[in-house]
């Protein structure tokens, strides 16, 4: 079934998903989130896809949850449908790497969506914020949890309580994004990072993602043990033999995900 609010292109093992509601600065309405969850599920299942890049437009990655759509909602509507729960859980469950390529506004749910990805590459035009407080609510898809873990309590608290935006330079300095690039180069840089990832063993890639995400869920000793066991497990793969032989033979490794 074709998508209406996103554009999906699969090229060279990378699924590029572009949020496409320019009339609303890519505000996250239910139709968009349903389509995004479907596109990510399909990419996760598609053997050809080895990395996903999620992006918006030059002006906005996403300006948050769709305020027009939610303005009249009641508690009963929100609670009974688990508003935002089902789609965000699908995105969080994706085992393949997801890179967020962010230009322009990444506000509210837009900032939270970027933080759900595995890392963020930001254009120098990017602006991050959690301005829900101005609407009489708070972040609802992870802002208070993920931003706090990424930038620390003080900055997260200030952003959530005042609604102020953070520019790209501050976002890099405070650990929200992995790096900042000129806006014109954003997609080239994000696709190049994705391309690099597609050349690795998927078994190692998925293990690294799982181990790093575990660090947010568990104690240090449990996380270290989980990492060590995954490391041990990778010795059962042909890709480990290939990767290490290739190094010793001074040639490029040819991984086969086995
Ligand atoms: N929801 C719905 N529509 C939105 C939107 C949103 N979050 N953000 C922008 N739009 C719409 C505007 O209503 C406008 O539509 P019309 O032309 O039909 O009026 C269009 O997009 C362009 O927006 P602006 O005219 O406002 O553009 P601007 O350049 O003057 O300002 C902006 C840009 C600063 C991002 C401003 O649009 C803005 O403040 N947007 C809202 C940001 C926000 O509060 N986000 C949090 C939402 S709540 C949330 O996300 C909850 C959660 O955690 C899950």
PDB file of C-alpha atoms and ligand atoms in Angstrom:
ATOM      1  CA  UNK A   1       0.000   0.000   0.000  1.00  0.00           C
ATOM      2  CA  UNK A   2       1.390   3.405  -0.972  1.00  0.00           C
ATOM      3  CA  UNK A   3       2.310   5.970   1.678  1.00  0.00           C
ATOM      4  CA  UNK A   4       0.724   9.422   1.823  1.00  0.00           C
ATOM      5  CA  UNK A   5       2.602  11.207   4.603  1.00  0.00           C
ATOM      6  CA  UNK A   6       6.076   9.754   4.160  1.00  0.00           C
ATOM      7  CA  UNK A   7       8.293   8.879   1.196  1.00  0.00           C
ATOM      8  CA  UNK A   8      10.306   5.662   1.290  1.00  0.00           C
ATOM      9  CA  UNK A   9      13.187   4.917  -1.055  1.00  0.00           C
ATOM     10  CA  UNK A  10      15.363   1.838  -0.852  1.00  0.00           C
ATOM     11  CA  UNK A  11      18.723   2.197  -2.494  1.00  0.00           C
ATOM     12  CA  UNK A  12      21.881   0.206  -2.031  1.00  0.00           C
ATOM     13  CA  UNK A  13      20.762  -1.482   1.228  1.00  0.00           C
ATOM     14  CA  UNK A  14      19.656   1.807   2.824  1.00  0.00           C
ATOM     15  CA  UNK A  15      15.983   2.613   3.411  1.00  0.00           C
ATOM     16  CA  UNK A  16      15.560   6.380   3.312  1.00  0.00           C
ATOM     17  CA  UNK A  17      12.342   7.481   5.015  1.00  0.00           C
ATOM     18  CA  UNK A  18      11.371  11.111   4.501  1.00  0.00           C
ATOM     19  CA  UNK A  19       8.589  12.670   6.574  1.00  0.00           C
ATOM     20  CA  UNK A  20       6.375  14.453   4.092  1.00  0.00           C
ATOM     21  CA  UNK A  21       3.734  16.790   5.514  1.00  0.00           C
ATOM     22  CA  UNK A  22       5.276  20.107   4.409  1.00  0.00           C
ATOM     23  CA  UNK A  23       2.021  21.988   5.014  1.00  0.00           C
ATOM     24  CA  UNK A  24       2.335  21.232   8.749  1.00  0.00           C
ATOM     25  CA  UNK A  25       6.147  21.201   9.129  1.00  0.00           C
ATOM     26  CA  UNK A  26       5.935  17.396   9.320  1.00  0.00           C
ATOM     27  CA  UNK A  27       3.787  17.463  12.453  1.00  0.00           C
ATOM     28  CA  UNK A  28       3.274  13.923  13.642  1.00  0.00           C
ATOM     29  CA  UNK A  29      -0.376  13.046  13.134  1.00  0.00           C
ATOM     30  CA  UNK A  30      -1.710   9.533  13.583  1.00  0.00           C
ATOM     31  CA  UNK A  31      -1.654   8.814   9.844  1.00  0.00           C
ATOM     32  CA  UNK A  32       2.027   9.715   9.641  1.00  0.00           C
ATOM     33  CA  UNK A  33       2.947   7.724  12.736  1.00  0.00           C
ATOM     34  CA  UNK A  34       1.010   4.679  11.470  1.00  0.00           C
ATOM     35  CA  UNK A  35       2.815   4.899   8.138  1.00  0.00           C
ATOM     36  CA  UNK A  36       6.174   5.418   9.803  1.00  0.00           C
ATOM     37  CA  UNK A  37       5.653   2.396  12.046  1.00  0.00           C
ATOM     38  CA  UNK A  38       4.681   0.338   8.981  1.00  0.00           C
ATOM     39  CA  UNK A  39       7.672   1.543   6.950  1.00  0.00           C
ATOM     40  CA  UNK A  40      10.085   0.758   9.781  1.00  0.00           C
ATOM     41  CA  UNK A  41       8.566  -2.694  10.323  1.00  0.00           C
ATOM     42  CA  UNK A  42       8.884  -3.421   6.591  1.00  0.00           C
ATOM     43  CA  UNK A  43      12.481  -2.158   6.492  1.00  0.00           C
ATOM     44  CA  UNK A  44      13.364  -4.224   9.561  1.00  0.00           C
ATOM     45  CA  UNK A  45      11.957  -7.342   7.865  1.00  0.00           C
ATOM     46  CA  UNK A  46      13.399  -6.613   4.408  1.00  0.00           C
ATOM     47  CA  UNK A  47      16.629  -8.619   4.054  1.00  0.00           C
ATOM     48  CA  UNK A  48      17.973  -6.159   1.522  1.00  0.00           C
ATOM     49  CA  UNK A  49      17.822  -3.255   4.010  1.00  0.00           C
ATOM     50  CA  UNK A  50      20.812  -2.946   6.349  1.00  0.00           C
ATOM     51  CA  UNK A  51      20.352   0.589   7.675  1.00  0.00           C
ATOM     52  CA  UNK A  52      17.534   3.143   7.858  1.00  0.00           C
ATOM     53  CA  UNK A  53      17.873   6.922   7.524  1.00  0.00           C
ATOM     54  CA  UNK A  54      14.989   9.046   8.804  1.00  0.00           C
ATOM     55  CA  UNK A  55      14.757  12.662   7.714  1.00  0.00           C
ATOM     56  CA  UNK A  56      12.378  15.581   7.198  1.00  0.00           C
ATOM     57  CA  UNK A  57      12.643  18.719   5.111  1.00  0.00           C
ATOM     58  CA  UNK A  58      15.117  21.588   5.100  1.00  0.00           C
ATOM     59  CA  UNK A  59      12.782  23.622   7.317  1.00  0.00           C
ATOM     60  CA  UNK A  60      11.639  20.923   9.714  1.00  0.00           C
ATOM     61  CA  UNK A  61      12.533  17.412  10.719  1.00  0.00           C
ATOM     62  CA  UNK A  62       9.210  17.527  12.572  1.00  0.00           C
ATOM     63  CA  UNK A  63       7.574  20.356  14.542  1.00  0.00           C
ATOM     64  CA  UNK A  64       6.051  17.971  17.067  1.00  0.00           C
ATOM     65  CA  UNK A  65       2.851  16.080  17.549  1.00  0.00           C
ATOM     66  CA  UNK A  66       0.000  17.458  15.459  1.00  0.00           C
ATOM     67  CA  UNK A  67      -1.587  20.084  17.681  1.00  0.00           C
ATOM     68  CA  UNK A  68      -4.688  20.452  15.466  1.00  0.00           C
ATOM     69  CA  UNK A  69      -5.365  16.743  15.690  1.00  0.00           C
ATOM     70  CA  UNK A  70      -4.938  16.468  19.443  1.00  0.00           C
ATOM     71  CA  UNK A  71      -6.402  19.776  20.648  1.00  0.00           C
ATOM     72  CA  UNK A  72      -9.881  18.326  21.347  1.00  0.00           C
ATOM     73  CA  UNK A  73      -8.760  14.985  22.762  1.00  0.00           C
ATOM     74  CA  UNK A  74      -9.998  13.963  26.186  1.00  0.00           C
ATOM     75  CA  UNK A  75      -8.167  11.915  28.798  1.00  0.00           C
ATOM     76  CA  UNK A  76     -10.409   8.977  27.928  1.00  0.00           C
ATOM     77  CA  UNK A  77      -9.482   9.235  24.216  1.00  0.00           C
ATOM     78  CA  UNK A  78      -5.769   9.447  25.015  1.00  0.00           C
ATOM     79  CA  UNK A  79      -5.696   6.724  27.641  1.00  0.00           C
ATOM     80  CA  UNK A  80      -7.951   4.217  25.928  1.00  0.00           C
ATOM     81  CA  UNK A  81      -6.041   4.367  22.623  1.00  0.00           C
ATOM     82  CA  UNK A  82      -2.677   4.508  24.436  1.00  0.00           C
ATOM     83  CA  UNK A  83      -2.059   7.677  22.374  1.00  0.00           C
ATOM     84  CA  UNK A  84       1.427   7.397  20.720  1.00  0.00           C
ATOM     85  CA  UNK A  85       2.195   4.084  22.490  1.00  0.00           C
ATOM     86  CA  UNK A  86       1.710   1.487  19.732  1.00  0.00           C
ATOM     87  CA  UNK A  87       3.633   3.319  16.984  1.00  0.00           C
ATOM     88  CA  UNK A  88       6.546   4.416  19.139  1.00  0.00           C
ATOM     89  CA  UNK A  89       6.944   0.893  20.512  1.00  0.00           C
ATOM     90  CA  UNK A  90       7.289  -0.390  16.937  1.00  0.00           C
ATOM     91  CA  UNK A  91      10.049   2.152  16.227  1.00  0.00           C
ATOM     92  CA  UNK A  92      11.851   1.286  19.474  1.00  0.00           C
ATOM     93  CA  UNK A  93      11.743  -2.441  18.634  1.00  0.00           C
ATOM     94  CA  UNK A  94      13.523  -2.056  15.279  1.00  0.00           C
ATOM     95  CA  UNK A  95      16.753  -4.093  15.382  1.00  0.00           C
ATOM     96  CA  UNK A  96      18.418  -2.394  12.443  1.00  0.00           C
ATOM     97  CA  UNK A  97      20.239   0.906  12.934  1.00  0.00           C
ATOM     98  CA  UNK A  98      18.236   4.080  12.368  1.00  0.00           C
ATOM     99  CA  UNK A  99      20.057   7.368  11.737  1.00  0.00           C
ATOM    100  CA  UNK A 100      18.124  10.618  12.152  1.00  0.00           C
ATOM    101  CA  UNK A 101      19.245  13.313   9.694  1.00  0.00           C
ATOM    102  CA  UNK A 102      17.860  16.504  11.207  1.00  0.00           C
ATOM    103  CA  UNK A 103      17.604  19.931   9.568  1.00  0.00           C
ATOM    104  CA  UNK A 104      15.453  22.779  10.858  1.00  0.00           C
ATOM    105  CA  UNK A 105      12.944  22.275  13.650  1.00  0.00           C
ATOM    106  CA  UNK A 106      12.953  19.102  15.732  1.00  0.00           C
ATOM    107  CA  UNK A 107      10.466  20.103  18.396  1.00  0.00           C
ATOM    108  CA  UNK A 108       8.361  18.191  20.897  1.00  0.00           C
ATOM    109  CA  UNK A 109       7.533  14.834  19.337  1.00  0.00           C
ATOM    110  CA  UNK A 110       9.970  15.699  16.526  1.00  0.00           C
ATOM    111  CA  UNK A 111      12.875  15.956  18.957  1.00  0.00           C
ATOM    112  CA  UNK A 112      11.610  12.801  20.655  1.00  0.00           C
ATOM    113  CA  UNK A 113      11.399  10.939  17.349  1.00  0.00           C
ATOM    114  CA  UNK A 114      14.985  11.938  16.526  1.00  0.00           C
ATOM    115  CA  UNK A 115      16.078  10.680  19.952  1.00  0.00           C
ATOM    116  CA  UNK A 116      14.330   7.340  19.318  1.00  0.00           C
ATOM    117  CA  UNK A 117      16.780   6.825  16.468  1.00  0.00           C
ATOM    118  CA  UNK A 118      20.206   5.350  17.179  1.00  0.00           C
ATOM    119  CA  UNK A 119      22.102   8.536  16.501  1.00  0.00           C
ATOM    120  CA  UNK A 120      21.430  11.996  15.157  1.00  0.00           C
ATOM    121  CA  UNK A 121      23.416  13.840  12.510  1.00  0.00           C
ATOM    122  CA  UNK A 122      22.339  17.483  12.569  1.00  0.00           C
ATOM    123  CA  UNK A 123      22.503  20.196   9.949  1.00  0.00           C
ATOM    124  CA  UNK A 124      23.831  23.516  11.219  1.00  0.00           C
ATOM    125  CA  UNK A 125      20.248  24.786  10.834  1.00  0.00           C
ATOM    126  CA  UNK A 126      18.809  22.281  13.320  1.00  0.00           C
ATOM    127  CA  UNK A 127      16.846  23.510  16.333  1.00  0.00           C
ATOM    128  CA  UNK A 128      15.834  21.133  19.095  1.00  0.00           C
ATOM    129  CA  UNK A 129      13.246  21.806  21.745  1.00  0.00           C
ATOM    130  CA  UNK A 130      10.582  20.393  24.034  1.00  0.00           C
ATOM    131  CA  UNK A 131       8.066  23.267  23.998  1.00  0.00           C
ATOM    132  CA  UNK A 132       5.063  21.195  25.153  1.00  0.00           C
ATOM    133  CA  UNK A 133       4.972  23.245  28.360  1.00  0.00           C
ATOM    134  CA  UNK A 134       3.698  26.179  26.248  1.00  0.00           C
ATOM    135  CA  UNK A 135       0.664  24.070  25.344  1.00  0.00           C
ATOM    136  CA  UNK A 136      -0.151  23.157  28.923  1.00  0.00           C
ATOM    137  CA  UNK A 137       1.201  19.605  28.631  1.00  0.00           C
ATOM    138  CA  UNK A 138       4.543  17.817  28.827  1.00  0.00           C
ATOM    139  CA  UNK A 139       6.522  15.612  26.441  1.00  0.00           C
ATOM    140  CA  UNK A 140       4.700  12.365  25.714  1.00  0.00           C
ATOM    141  CA  UNK A 141       6.985  10.187  23.622  1.00  0.00           C
ATOM    142  CA  UNK A 142      10.151  10.081  25.624  1.00  0.00           C
ATOM    143  CA  UNK A 143      11.422  13.660  25.970  1.00  0.00           C
ATOM    144  CA  UNK A 144      11.673  13.767  29.745  1.00  0.00           C
ATOM    145  CA  UNK A 145      13.472  10.403  29.757  1.00  0.00           C
ATOM    146  CA  UNK A 146      15.710  10.413  26.672  1.00  0.00           C
ATOM    147  CA  UNK A 147      16.736  14.077  26.667  1.00  0.00           C
ATOM    148  CA  UNK A 148      17.656  13.806  30.346  1.00  0.00           C
ATOM    149  CA  UNK A 149      19.839  10.766  29.721  1.00  0.00           C
ATOM    150  CA  UNK A 150      21.485  12.433  26.723  1.00  0.00           C
ATOM    151  CA  UNK A 151      22.148  15.972  27.980  1.00  0.00           C
ATOM    152  CA  UNK A 152      21.798  15.660  31.755  1.00  0.00           C
ATOM    153  CA  UNK A 153      19.180  16.848  34.218  1.00  0.00           C
ATOM    154  CA  UNK A 154      19.952  20.545  34.290  1.00  0.00           C
ATOM    155  CA  UNK A 155      19.743  21.219  30.560  1.00  0.00           C
ATOM    156  CA  UNK A 156      16.814  18.826  30.060  1.00  0.00           C
ATOM    157  CA  UNK A 157      14.924  20.417  32.928  1.00  0.00           C
ATOM    158  CA  UNK A 158      15.558  23.921  31.561  1.00  0.00           C
ATOM    159  CA  UNK A 159      14.408  22.946  28.090  1.00  0.00           C
ATOM    160  CA  UNK A 160      11.246  21.218  29.312  1.00  0.00           C
ATOM    161  CA  UNK A 161      10.356  23.919  31.839  1.00  0.00           C
ATOM    162  CA  UNK A 162      11.058  26.990  29.698  1.00  0.00           C
ATOM    163  CA  UNK A 163      10.475  25.567  26.211  1.00  0.00           C
ATOM    164  CA  UNK A 164      13.653  27.179  24.895  1.00  0.00           C
ATOM    165  CA  UNK A 165      15.230  25.769  21.720  1.00  0.00           C
ATOM    166  CA  UNK A 166      18.780  24.463  21.452  1.00  0.00           C
ATOM    167  CA  UNK A 167      20.775  25.159  18.292  1.00  0.00           C
ATOM    168  CA  UNK A 168      22.900  22.554  16.530  1.00  0.00           C
ATOM    169  CA  UNK A 169      26.161  23.685  18.063  1.00  0.00           C
ATOM    170  CA  UNK A 170      24.766  23.416  21.594  1.00  0.00           C
ATOM    171  CA  UNK A 171      23.173  20.068  20.730  1.00  0.00           C
ATOM    172  CA  UNK A 172      26.546  18.684  19.685  1.00  0.00           C
ATOM    173  CA  UNK A 173      28.337  20.164  22.699  1.00  0.00           C
ATOM    174  CA  UNK A 174      25.820  18.615  25.064  1.00  0.00           C
ATOM    175  CA  UNK A 175      25.782  15.158  23.479  1.00  0.00           C
ATOM    176  CA  UNK A 176      22.333  15.211  21.880  1.00  0.00           C
ATOM    177  CA  UNK A 177      23.722  14.765  18.362  1.00  0.00           C
ATOM    178  CA  UNK A 178      26.750  12.848  17.154  1.00  0.00           C
ATOM    179  CA  UNK A 179      27.906  15.680  14.872  1.00  0.00           C
ATOM    180  CA  UNK A 180      26.890  18.814  12.990  1.00  0.00           C
ATOM    181  CA  UNK A 181      27.394  19.260   9.251  1.00  0.00           C
ATOM    182  CA  UNK A 182      26.582  22.095   6.833  1.00  0.00           C
ATOM    183  CA  UNK A 183      22.916  21.892   5.822  1.00  0.00           C
ATOM    184  CA  UNK A 184      23.781  21.326   2.165  1.00  0.00           C
ATOM    185  CA  UNK A 185      25.820  18.250   3.069  1.00  0.00           C
ATOM    186  CA  UNK A 186      23.358  16.714   5.540  1.00  0.00           C
ATOM    187  CA  UNK A 187      21.945  13.987   3.326  1.00  0.00           C
ATOM    188  CA  UNK A 188      25.315  13.093   1.789  1.00  0.00           C
ATOM    189  CA  UNK A 189      26.831  12.739   5.249  1.00  0.00           C
ATOM    190  CA  UNK A 190      23.903  10.722   6.627  1.00  0.00           C
ATOM    191  CA  UNK A 191      23.834   8.426   3.599  1.00  0.00           C
ATOM    192  CA  UNK A 192      27.617   7.971   3.771  1.00  0.00           C
ATOM    193  CA  UNK A 193      27.360   6.954   7.439  1.00  0.00           C
ATOM    194  CA  UNK A 194      24.526   4.567   6.537  1.00  0.00           C
ATOM    195  CA  UNK A 195      26.549   3.152   3.653  1.00  0.00           C
ATOM    196  CA  UNK A 196      29.465   2.491   5.975  1.00  0.00           C
ATOM    197  CA  UNK A 197      27.149   0.612   8.343  1.00  0.00           C
ATOM    198  CA  UNK A 198      25.751  -1.532   5.508  1.00  0.00           C
ATOM    199  CA  UNK A 199      29.252  -2.857   4.819  1.00  0.00           C
ATOM    200  CA  UNK A 200      29.594  -4.415   8.293  1.00  0.00           C
ATOM    201  CA  UNK A 201      28.259  -7.745   9.500  1.00  0.00           C
ATOM    202  CA  UNK A 202      24.578  -7.301  10.440  1.00  0.00           C
ATOM    203  CA  UNK A 203      25.150  -9.751  13.283  1.00  0.00           C
ATOM    204  CA  UNK A 204      27.764  -7.456  14.829  1.00  0.00           C
ATOM    205  CA  UNK A 205      25.748  -4.336  14.037  1.00  0.00           C
ATOM    206  CA  UNK A 206      22.602  -5.640  15.715  1.00  0.00           C
ATOM    207  CA  UNK A 207      24.628  -6.900  18.685  1.00  0.00           C
ATOM    208  CA  UNK A 208      26.255  -3.477  19.162  1.00  0.00           C
ATOM    209  CA  UNK A 209      22.866  -1.735  18.994  1.00  0.00           C
ATOM    210  CA  UNK A 210      21.375  -4.185  21.484  1.00  0.00           C
ATOM    211  CA  UNK A 211      24.288  -3.842  23.922  1.00  0.00           C
ATOM    212  CA  UNK A 212      24.334  -0.033  23.820  1.00  0.00           C
ATOM    213  CA  UNK A 213      20.578   0.196  24.300  1.00  0.00           C
ATOM    214  CA  UNK A 214      20.885  -2.243  27.219  1.00  0.00           C
ATOM    215  CA  UNK A 215      23.071   0.323  28.998  1.00  0.00           C
ATOM    216  CA  UNK A 216      19.956   2.466  29.465  1.00  0.00           C
ATOM    217  CA  UNK A 217      17.960  -0.359  30.980  1.00  0.00           C
ATOM    218  CA  UNK A 218      20.230  -2.113  33.415  1.00  0.00           C
ATOM    219  CA  UNK A 219      23.070  -1.902  35.944  1.00  0.00           C
ATOM    220  CA  UNK A 220      26.690  -1.530  34.845  1.00  0.00           C
ATOM    221  CA  UNK A 221      27.620  -5.076  35.879  1.00  0.00           C
ATOM    222  CA  UNK A 222      24.607  -6.597  34.062  1.00  0.00           C
ATOM    223  CA  UNK A 223      25.324  -4.452  31.005  1.00  0.00           C
ATOM    224  CA  UNK A 224      28.976  -5.480  30.976  1.00  0.00           C
ATOM    225  CA  UNK A 225      28.023  -9.142  31.263  1.00  0.00           C
ATOM    226  CA  UNK A 226      25.421  -8.805  28.484  1.00  0.00           C
ATOM    227  CA  UNK A 227      28.026  -7.129  26.262  1.00  0.00           C
ATOM    228  CA  UNK A 228      30.617  -9.819  27.016  1.00  0.00           C
ATOM    229  CA  UNK A 229      28.184 -12.637  26.219  1.00  0.00           C
ATOM    230  CA  UNK A 230      27.239 -11.005  22.910  1.00  0.00           C
ATOM    231  CA  UNK A 231      30.951 -10.605  22.167  1.00  0.00           C
ATOM    232  CA  UNK A 232      31.461 -14.305  22.944  1.00  0.00           C
ATOM    233  CA  UNK A 233      28.488 -15.262  20.783  1.00  0.00           C
ATOM    234  CA  UNK A 234      29.934 -13.473  17.771  1.00  0.00           C
ATOM    235  CA  UNK A 235      32.794 -16.012  17.784  1.00  0.00           C
ATOM    236  CA  UNK A 236      30.182 -18.515  16.585  1.00  0.00           C
ATOM    237  CA  UNK A 237      29.783 -16.540  13.338  1.00  0.00           C
ATOM    238  CA  UNK A 238      31.540 -16.902  10.017  1.00  0.00           C
ATOM    239  CA  UNK A 239      31.722 -13.107   9.896  1.00  0.00           C
ATOM    240  CA  UNK A 240      34.072 -13.060  12.905  1.00  0.00           C
ATOM    241  CA  UNK A 241      36.401 -15.514  11.128  1.00  0.00           C
ATOM    242  CA  UNK A 242      36.161 -13.485   7.927  1.00  0.00           C
ATOM    243  CA  UNK A 243      36.690 -10.097   9.645  1.00  0.00           C
ATOM    244  CA  UNK A 244      39.768 -11.223  11.540  1.00  0.00           C
ATOM    245  CA  UNK A 245      41.260 -13.207   8.623  1.00  0.00           C
ATOM    246  CA  UNK A 246      40.743 -10.225   6.321  1.00  0.00           C
ATOM    247  CA  UNK A 247      42.627  -7.990   8.751  1.00  0.00           C
ATOM    248  CA  UNK A 248      45.513 -10.442   8.991  1.00  0.00           C
ATOM    249  CA  UNK A 249      45.596 -10.942   5.219  1.00  0.00           C
ATOM    250  CA  UNK A 250      45.470  -7.156   4.675  1.00  0.00           C
ATOM    251  CA  UNK A 251      42.304  -7.227   2.543  1.00  0.00           C
ATOM    252  CA  UNK A 252      38.723  -5.924   2.783  1.00  0.00           C
ATOM    253  CA  UNK A 253      36.360  -8.216   4.703  1.00  0.00           C
ATOM    254  CA  UNK A 254      33.386  -9.665   2.836  1.00  0.00           C
ATOM    255  CA  UNK A 255      30.708 -10.163   5.443  1.00  0.00           C
ATOM    256  CA  UNK A 256      27.816 -12.530   4.716  1.00  0.00           C
ATOM    257  CA  UNK A 257      25.713 -12.186   7.879  1.00  0.00           C
ATOM    258  CA  UNK A 258      26.445 -15.790   8.826  1.00  0.00           C
TER     259      UNK A 258
HETATM  260  N1  LIG B   1       1.035  20.655  14.833  1.00  0.00           N
HETATM  261  C1  LIG B   1       0.213  21.050  13.843  1.00  0.00           C
HETATM  262  N2  LIG B   1       0.513  21.986  12.925  1.00  0.00           N
HETATM  263  C2  LIG B   1       1.720  22.577  13.043  1.00  0.00           C
HETATM  264  C3  LIG B   1       2.637  22.232  14.044  1.00  0.00           C
HETATM  265  C4  LIG B   1       2.243  21.226  14.968  1.00  0.00           C
HETATM  266  N3  LIG B   1       3.076  20.779  15.955  1.00  0.00           N
HETATM  267  N4  LIG B   1       3.747  22.990  13.913  1.00  0.00           N
HETATM  268  C5  LIG B   1       3.529  23.794  12.841  1.00  0.00           C
HETATM  269  N5  LIG B   1       2.304  23.533  12.323  1.00  0.00           N
HETATM  270  C6  LIG B   1       1.670  24.186  11.172  1.00  0.00           C
HETATM  271  C7  LIG B   1       1.202  25.573  11.516  1.00  0.00           C
HETATM  272  O1  LIG B   1      -0.051  25.542  12.162  1.00  0.00           O
HETATM  273  C8  LIG B   1       1.146  26.214  10.142  1.00  0.00           C
HETATM  274  O2  LIG B   1      -0.022  25.778   9.497  1.00  0.00           O
HETATM  275  P1  LIG B   1      -1.023  26.869   8.808  1.00  0.00           P
HETATM  276  O3  LIG B   1      -0.184  27.468   7.703  1.00  0.00           O
HETATM  277  O4  LIG B   1      -2.146  26.034   8.326  1.00  0.00           O
HETATM  278  O5  LIG B   1      -1.355  27.860   9.878  1.00  0.00           O
HETATM  279  C9  LIG B   1       2.329  25.562   9.409  1.00  0.00           C
HETATM  280  O6  LIG B   1       2.630  24.360  10.133  1.00  0.00           O
HETATM  281  C10 LIG B   1       3.580  26.424   9.400  1.00  0.00           C
HETATM  282  O7  LIG B   1       3.880  26.780  10.751  1.00  0.00           O
HETATM  283  P2  LIG B   1       4.128  28.290  11.233  1.00  0.00           P
HETATM  284  O8  LIG B   1       3.355  29.238  10.406  1.00  0.00           O
HETATM  285  O9  LIG B   1       3.895  28.338  12.715  1.00  0.00           O
HETATM  286  O10 LIG B   1       5.687  28.404  10.890  1.00  0.00           O
HETATM  287  P3  LIG B   1       6.756  29.369  11.592  1.00  0.00           P
HETATM  288  O11 LIG B   1       7.981  29.257  10.753  1.00  0.00           O
HETATM  289  O12 LIG B   1       6.183  30.699  11.883  1.00  0.00           O
HETATM  290  O13 LIG B   1       7.046  28.679  13.036  1.00  0.00           O
HETATM  291  C11 LIG B   1       7.487  26.830  14.531  1.00  0.00           C
HETATM  292  C12 LIG B   1       7.642  27.408  13.096  1.00  0.00           C
HETATM  293  C13 LIG B   1       8.319  27.622  15.526  1.00  0.00           C
HETATM  294  C14 LIG B   1       8.024  25.388  14.486  1.00  0.00           C
HETATM  295  C15 LIG B   1       6.004  26.853  14.926  1.00  0.00           C
HETATM  296  O14 LIG B   1       5.243  26.268  13.889  1.00  0.00           O
HETATM  297  C16 LIG B   1       5.704  26.106  16.201  1.00  0.00           C
HETATM  298  O15 LIG B   1       5.961  26.609  17.276  1.00  0.00           O
HETATM  299  N6  LIG B   1       5.122  24.877  16.084  1.00  0.00           N
HETATM  300  C17 LIG B   1       4.685  24.114  17.216  1.00  0.00           C
HETATM  301  C18 LIG B   1       5.865  23.478  17.964  1.00  0.00           C
HETATM  302  C19 LIG B   1       5.370  22.702  19.157  1.00  0.00           C
HETATM  303  O16 LIG B   1       4.763  23.246  20.068  1.00  0.00           O
HETATM  304  N7  LIG B   1       5.620  21.368  19.186  1.00  0.00           N
HETATM  305  C20 LIG B   1       5.206  20.506  20.247  1.00  0.00           C
HETATM  306  C21 LIG B   1       3.920  19.835  19.910  1.00  0.00           C
HETATM  307  S1  LIG B   1       3.231  18.873  21.262  1.00  0.00           S
HETATM  308  C22 LIG B   1       4.092  17.422  21.263  1.00  0.00           C
HETATM  309  O17 LIG B   1       4.949  17.192  20.443  1.00  0.00           O
HETATM  310  C23 LIG B   1       3.679  16.438  22.313  1.00  0.00           C
HETATM  311  C24 LIG B   1       4.591  15.252  22.446  1.00  0.00           C
HETATM  312  O18 LIG B   1       5.609  15.304  23.069  1.00  0.00           O
HETATM  313  C25 LIG B   1       4.223  14.010  21.856  1.00  0.00           C
END
